[in-house]
């Protein structure tokens, strides 16, 4: 029986994916935009470097199933590309975590010479629009959906560069994100020019933006617990714990995490949250959010 092998790489992390049986193929994912959007940068290689696969897909099995056994994720029968995308994101994020790289669900910019982390946190409503307003005021984009942090130093190593996913494969559909361009038009007219920044940088300030047309402008500094909590939520976003993979079959992402790494991740969040100020900024528009960020930076001596 034929075996097709592909490796996915992000930073130092490598994920090996073996497909057993099925039709002849040249790749597992036809479109890499979702993987790059979620994990910053993902490279595909057919040169095998790992002795054992991390994912085994038994394509010709009659019944669709998924399980995690002895550090291997095993798939049976046919899976849609979008379903596979979500599985690969969780599994590669798991490998990144093992290598001391933490993907954060967040946007980030380099603004007035400082790294500003825009945290998605528990509620995700405003980081992309806030980032666009920062770009309008001269900021560079470091990451758009995911920021990858180094475990030892807390430095932002790299991040995703696509602010939206323009094409979503079956299994990743999102009706709530179908009209993202309309939001940009409402706040900005034409989309601001985005200049990219690739060099690693320390994030000096963390902001959780909340934008809603009804919100009165409000700025609150987060305490140690809330800052660490929102950071941990942003990190756990990648492990698939809340992922329904296949709606028709009711199949969910298995638990691939480990207790010792969960505790180590929590310790990293506590250290990271203690290393920089965290603020929640709530306002009606991204322009008002950036006005408050400008004030905070001045107060903190970040001119």
Short mmCIF file of C-alpha atoms in Angstrom, two decimals:
data_model
loop_
_atom_site.label_atom_id
_atom_site.label_comp_id
_atom_site.label_asym_id
_atom_site.label_seq_id
_atom_site.Cartn_x
_atom_site.Cartn_y
_atom_site.Cartn_z
CA UNK A 1 0.00 0.00 0.00
CA UNK A 2 1.33 3.44 -0.94
CA UNK A 3 2.43 5.96 1.70
CA UNK A 4 2.69 9.69 1.00
CA UNK A 5 4.80 11.63 3.50
CA UNK A 6 4.97 15.37 4.02
CA UNK A 7 6.58 17.49 6.73
CA UNK A 8 5.33 20.88 7.87
CA UNK A 9 7.77 23.26 9.54
CA UNK A 10 7.31 26.42 11.56
CA UNK A 11 10.45 27.81 13.16
CA UNK A 12 12.25 24.90 14.85
CA UNK A 13 9.11 22.73 14.96
CA UNK A 14 8.53 19.89 12.50
CA UNK A 15 5.34 17.86 11.99
CA UNK A 16 5.41 14.66 9.96
CA UNK A 17 2.16 13.63 8.24
CA UNK A 18 1.83 10.19 6.57
CA UNK A 19 -1.09 9.34 4.28
CA UNK A 20 -1.59 5.60 3.87
CA UNK A 21 -3.49 4.59 0.73
CA UNK A 22 -5.92 6.79 -1.17
CA UNK A 23 -5.42 8.58 -4.50
CA UNK A 24 -2.08 9.74 -5.81
CA UNK A 25 -1.25 13.19 -4.42
CA UNK A 26 1.41 15.90 -4.52
CA UNK A 27 0.46 17.52 -1.22
CA UNK A 28 -1.90 17.27 1.72
CA UNK A 29 -3.23 20.84 1.71
CA UNK A 30 -3.99 22.44 -1.66
CA UNK A 31 -4.03 25.93 -0.12
CA UNK A 32 -1.57 26.90 2.64
CA UNK A 33 -3.20 30.27 3.43
CA UNK A 34 -5.11 29.02 6.49
CA UNK A 35 -2.02 27.38 8.02
CA UNK A 36 0.08 30.50 7.45
CA UNK A 37 -2.71 32.70 8.80
CA UNK A 38 -2.93 30.65 11.99
CA UNK A 39 0.74 29.82 12.62
CA UNK A 40 2.76 32.67 11.17
CA UNK A 41 4.82 30.85 8.59
CA UNK A 42 4.58 27.22 7.55
CA UNK A 43 6.93 25.52 5.11
CA UNK A 44 6.19 22.24 3.35
CA UNK A 45 8.89 19.66 2.68
CA UNK A 46 8.91 16.17 1.20
CA UNK A 47 12.37 15.49 2.61
CA UNK A 48 11.73 13.31 5.66
CA UNK A 49 13.68 14.23 8.80
CA UNK A 50 11.59 12.60 11.54
CA UNK A 51 11.82 8.86 12.15
CA UNK A 52 8.12 8.46 13.00
CA UNK A 53 4.96 10.23 11.83
CA UNK A 54 3.01 12.54 14.12
CA UNK A 55 -0.18 12.12 12.06
CA UNK A 56 -1.20 8.90 10.29
CA UNK A 57 -4.12 9.09 7.89
CA UNK A 58 -5.53 5.67 6.93
CA UNK A 59 -7.41 6.93 3.91
CA UNK A 60 -9.01 3.64 2.82
CA UNK A 61 -10.64 2.79 6.16
CA UNK A 62 -14.44 2.66 5.76
CA UNK A 63 -15.50 4.59 8.88
CA UNK A 64 -14.43 8.14 9.66
CA UNK A 65 -12.63 8.37 13.01
CA UNK A 66 -9.93 10.26 14.90
CA UNK A 67 -7.90 9.31 17.99
CA UNK A 68 -4.65 10.21 19.74
CA UNK A 69 -2.58 7.20 20.78
CA UNK A 70 1.03 7.15 22.06
CA UNK A 71 1.75 10.67 20.74
CA UNK A 72 0.36 9.83 17.29
CA UNK A 73 -2.83 11.30 15.84
CA UNK A 74 -4.61 8.67 13.75
CA UNK A 75 -7.26 9.50 11.14
CA UNK A 76 -9.45 7.01 9.31
CA UNK A 77 -11.42 7.40 6.07
CA UNK A 78 -11.96 10.66 4.12
CA UNK A 79 -11.48 14.10 5.72
CA UNK A 80 -12.21 17.48 4.13
CA UNK A 81 -9.27 19.84 3.59
CA UNK A 82 -10.64 22.37 6.07
CA UNK A 83 -10.92 19.67 8.73
CA UNK A 84 -7.34 18.63 8.02
CA UNK A 85 -6.22 22.28 8.24
CA UNK A 86 -7.57 22.59 11.79
CA UNK A 87 -5.97 19.29 12.80
CA UNK A 88 -2.60 20.30 11.36
CA UNK A 89 -2.73 23.69 13.12
CA UNK A 90 -3.26 22.03 16.51
CA UNK A 91 -0.64 19.36 15.94
CA UNK A 92 2.01 21.77 14.63
CA UNK A 93 1.27 24.21 17.46
CA UNK A 94 1.81 21.26 19.80
CA UNK A 95 5.24 20.64 18.25
CA UNK A 96 6.07 24.36 18.48
CA UNK A 97 5.19 24.30 22.17
CA UNK A 98 7.56 21.35 22.69
CA UNK A 99 10.33 23.44 21.08
CA UNK A 100 9.80 26.40 23.41
CA UNK A 101 7.79 28.51 20.96
CA UNK A 102 4.37 29.74 22.06
CA UNK A 103 1.85 30.86 19.43
CA UNK A 104 -0.39 33.64 20.82
CA UNK A 105 -3.77 34.46 19.27
CA UNK A 106 -2.98 38.13 18.76
CA UNK A 107 -2.03 40.90 16.38
CA UNK A 108 1.00 43.08 16.98
CA UNK A 109 2.59 46.23 15.64
CA UNK A 110 5.81 48.18 16.02
CA UNK A 111 4.56 51.66 16.88
CA UNK A 112 6.78 54.61 17.81
CA UNK A 113 9.67 52.17 18.13
CA UNK A 114 7.87 49.83 20.56
CA UNK A 115 6.27 46.42 20.16
CA UNK A 116 2.55 46.57 20.98
CA UNK A 117 0.74 43.25 21.45
CA UNK A 118 -2.99 43.34 20.62
CA UNK A 119 -4.36 40.40 22.57
CA UNK A 120 -7.35 38.42 21.29
CA UNK A 121 -7.97 36.94 24.73
CA UNK A 122 -11.29 35.43 25.75
CA UNK A 123 -13.29 37.85 23.61
CA UNK A 124 -12.02 38.60 20.12
CA UNK A 125 -13.40 41.93 18.91
CA UNK A 126 -11.05 44.62 17.83
CA UNK A 127 -7.44 43.59 17.34
CA UNK A 128 -7.46 43.72 13.52
CA UNK A 129 -9.22 47.10 13.29
CA UNK A 130 -6.92 48.51 15.99
CA UNK A 131 -3.93 47.27 14.01
CA UNK A 132 -5.16 48.96 10.84
CA UNK A 133 -5.58 52.27 12.68
CA UNK A 134 -2.03 51.91 14.05
CA UNK A 135 -0.80 51.40 10.48
CA UNK A 136 -2.62 54.56 9.44
CA UNK A 137 -0.54 56.37 12.10
CA UNK A 138 2.75 54.94 10.88
CA UNK A 139 3.04 51.57 12.63
CA UNK A 140 4.62 48.47 11.08
CA UNK A 141 2.81 45.13 11.20
CA UNK A 142 4.65 42.36 13.03
CA UNK A 143 1.79 39.86 13.15
CA UNK A 144 -1.87 39.79 12.14
CA UNK A 145 -3.48 36.73 13.74
CA UNK A 146 -0.70 34.90 15.55
CA UNK A 147 2.43 36.06 17.36
CA UNK A 148 5.02 33.39 18.20
CA UNK A 149 6.86 34.00 21.49
CA UNK A 150 10.13 32.53 22.72
CA UNK A 151 9.70 30.63 25.99
CA UNK A 152 12.98 31.75 27.58
CA UNK A 153 13.13 35.43 26.63
CA UNK A 154 9.50 36.31 25.84
CA UNK A 155 10.68 37.90 22.59
CA UNK A 156 8.24 37.84 19.66
CA UNK A 157 10.05 35.67 17.10
CA UNK A 158 7.74 35.93 14.09
CA UNK A 159 4.07 36.15 13.19
CA UNK A 160 1.40 35.80 10.54
CA UNK A 161 1.22 38.51 7.91
CA UNK A 162 -2.26 38.04 6.38
CA UNK A 163 -4.90 40.10 8.15
CA UNK A 164 -7.75 38.00 6.70
CA UNK A 165 -8.27 34.55 5.24
CA UNK A 166 -9.81 35.31 1.86
CA UNK A 167 -10.53 31.67 1.06
CA UNK A 168 -11.75 29.10 3.58
CA UNK A 169 -11.82 25.39 2.75
CA UNK A 170 -14.81 23.25 3.70
CA UNK A 171 -14.56 22.62 7.42
CA UNK A 172 -13.28 26.12 8.30
CA UNK A 173 -16.29 28.20 7.20
CA UNK A 174 -17.14 31.27 9.31
CA UNK A 175 -20.29 33.23 8.46
CA UNK A 176 -19.43 35.85 11.11
CA UNK A 177 -16.25 36.74 9.19
CA UNK A 178 -17.79 36.87 5.73
CA UNK A 179 -17.95 40.68 5.48
CA UNK A 180 -14.64 41.78 7.00
CA UNK A 181 -14.05 44.24 4.16
CA UNK A 182 -17.26 46.05 5.11
CA UNK A 183 -15.87 46.73 8.58
CA UNK A 184 -12.71 48.20 7.05
CA UNK A 185 -14.76 50.45 4.76
CA UNK A 186 -16.91 51.64 7.65
CA UNK A 187 -13.95 52.69 9.78
CA UNK A 188 -11.34 53.65 7.18
CA UNK A 189 -12.77 53.94 3.68
CA UNK A 190 -9.79 52.48 1.85
CA UNK A 191 -7.64 49.95 3.71
CA UNK A 192 -4.53 51.65 5.16
CA UNK A 193 -1.12 50.74 3.75
CA UNK A 194 0.54 48.03 5.83
CA UNK A 195 4.33 47.99 6.13
CA UNK A 196 5.71 44.71 7.46
CA UNK A 197 8.34 44.14 10.17
CA UNK A 198 10.10 40.74 10.31
CA UNK A 199 12.91 41.14 12.85
CA UNK A 200 12.18 39.68 16.33
CA UNK A 201 11.18 42.25 18.93
CA UNK A 202 10.11 42.46 22.56
CA UNK A 203 6.49 43.48 23.10
CA UNK A 204 6.65 46.39 25.55
CA UNK A 205 2.90 46.88 26.00
CA UNK A 206 -0.11 44.53 25.80
CA UNK A 207 -3.55 45.88 24.86
CA UNK A 208 -6.83 43.99 24.74
CA UNK A 209 -9.00 46.19 22.47
CA UNK A 210 -12.79 46.04 22.66
CA UNK A 211 -14.60 47.88 19.86
CA UNK A 212 -18.36 48.25 19.73
CA UNK A 213 -20.45 51.16 18.51
CA UNK A 214 -22.17 51.33 21.90
CA UNK A 215 -19.07 51.36 24.11
CA UNK A 216 -18.15 54.41 26.12
CA UNK A 217 -14.37 54.94 26.06
CA UNK A 218 -12.82 53.15 29.02
CA UNK A 219 -9.25 52.20 29.94
CA UNK A 220 -8.39 49.76 32.72
CA UNK A 221 -5.06 48.29 33.68
CA UNK A 222 -5.26 44.54 34.17
CA UNK A 223 -4.07 42.95 37.36
CA UNK A 224 -1.61 40.05 37.38
CA UNK A 225 -4.30 37.36 37.27
CA UNK A 226 -6.33 38.88 34.44
CA UNK A 227 -3.25 39.56 32.31
CA UNK A 228 -2.00 35.99 32.76
CA UNK A 229 -5.51 34.59 32.23
CA UNK A 230 -6.02 36.41 28.92
CA UNK A 231 -2.52 35.35 27.80
CA UNK A 232 -3.21 31.71 28.63
CA UNK A 233 -6.53 31.86 26.79
CA UNK A 234 -4.71 33.27 23.75
CA UNK A 235 -2.17 30.43 23.86
CA UNK A 236 -4.70 27.61 24.40
CA UNK A 237 -6.59 28.82 21.32
CA UNK A 238 -4.27 26.62 19.23
CA UNK A 239 -4.68 23.27 20.95
CA UNK A 240 -8.11 22.48 19.54
CA UNK A 241 -9.74 21.88 22.91
CA UNK A 242 -12.91 23.61 21.71
CA UNK A 243 -12.73 22.35 18.12
CA UNK A 244 -15.60 20.47 16.53
CA UNK A 245 -13.82 19.08 13.50
CA UNK A 246 -16.63 17.39 11.61
CA UNK A 247 -20.15 18.69 12.19
CA UNK A 248 -21.99 15.90 10.40
CA UNK A 249 -20.11 13.20 12.30
CA UNK A 250 -19.79 15.05 15.61
CA UNK A 251 -16.05 14.35 15.77
CA UNK A 252 -13.90 16.56 18.00
CA UNK A 253 -10.17 17.23 18.30
CA UNK A 254 -8.67 14.72 20.77
CA UNK A 255 -6.69 15.96 23.78
CA UNK A 256 -3.09 16.22 22.60
CA UNK A 257 -1.79 18.33 25.49
CA UNK A 258 0.27 17.06 28.43
CA UNK A 259 0.02 17.99 32.12
CA UNK A 260 3.66 19.01 32.59
CA UNK A 261 3.58 21.28 29.53
CA UNK A 262 0.26 22.80 30.63
CA UNK A 263 1.81 23.76 33.95
CA UNK A 264 4.94 25.09 32.23
CA UNK A 265 2.75 27.13 29.87
CA UNK A 266 0.90 28.60 32.82
CA UNK A 267 4.21 29.55 34.44
CA UNK A 268 5.29 31.24 31.20
CA UNK A 269 2.03 33.23 31.12
CA UNK A 270 2.55 34.41 34.70
CA UNK A 271 6.09 35.52 33.88
CA UNK A 272 5.08 37.13 30.59
CA UNK A 273 2.17 39.05 32.13
CA UNK A 274 4.43 40.34 34.92
CA UNK A 275 6.98 41.60 32.39
CA UNK A 276 4.91 44.34 30.72
CA UNK A 277 1.82 46.45 31.40
CA UNK A 278 -1.53 45.06 30.19
CA UNK A 279 -4.54 47.29 29.53
CA UNK A 280 -8.08 46.77 28.35
CA UNK A 281 -9.17 49.62 26.07
CA UNK A 282 -12.87 49.79 25.22
CA UNK A 283 -14.26 52.31 22.72
CA UNK A 284 -16.68 52.87 19.85
CA UNK A 285 -14.05 52.99 17.09
CA UNK A 286 -10.43 51.91 16.46
CA UNK A 287 -9.51 55.60 16.19
CA UNK A 288 -10.61 56.16 19.79
CA UNK A 289 -8.75 53.01 20.90
CA UNK A 290 -5.52 54.33 19.33
CA UNK A 291 -6.03 57.72 20.93
CA UNK A 292 -6.01 55.98 24.32
CA UNK A 293 -2.96 53.89 23.39
CA UNK A 294 -1.14 57.11 22.46
CA UNK A 295 -1.99 58.54 25.90
CA UNK A 296 -0.84 55.36 27.67
CA UNK A 297 2.47 55.34 25.79
CA UNK A 298 3.09 58.93 26.78
CA UNK A 299 2.28 58.16 30.43
CA UNK A 300 4.60 55.16 30.36
CA UNK A 301 7.46 57.13 28.76
CA UNK A 302 7.19 55.19 25.49
CA UNK A 303 7.55 58.18 23.15
#
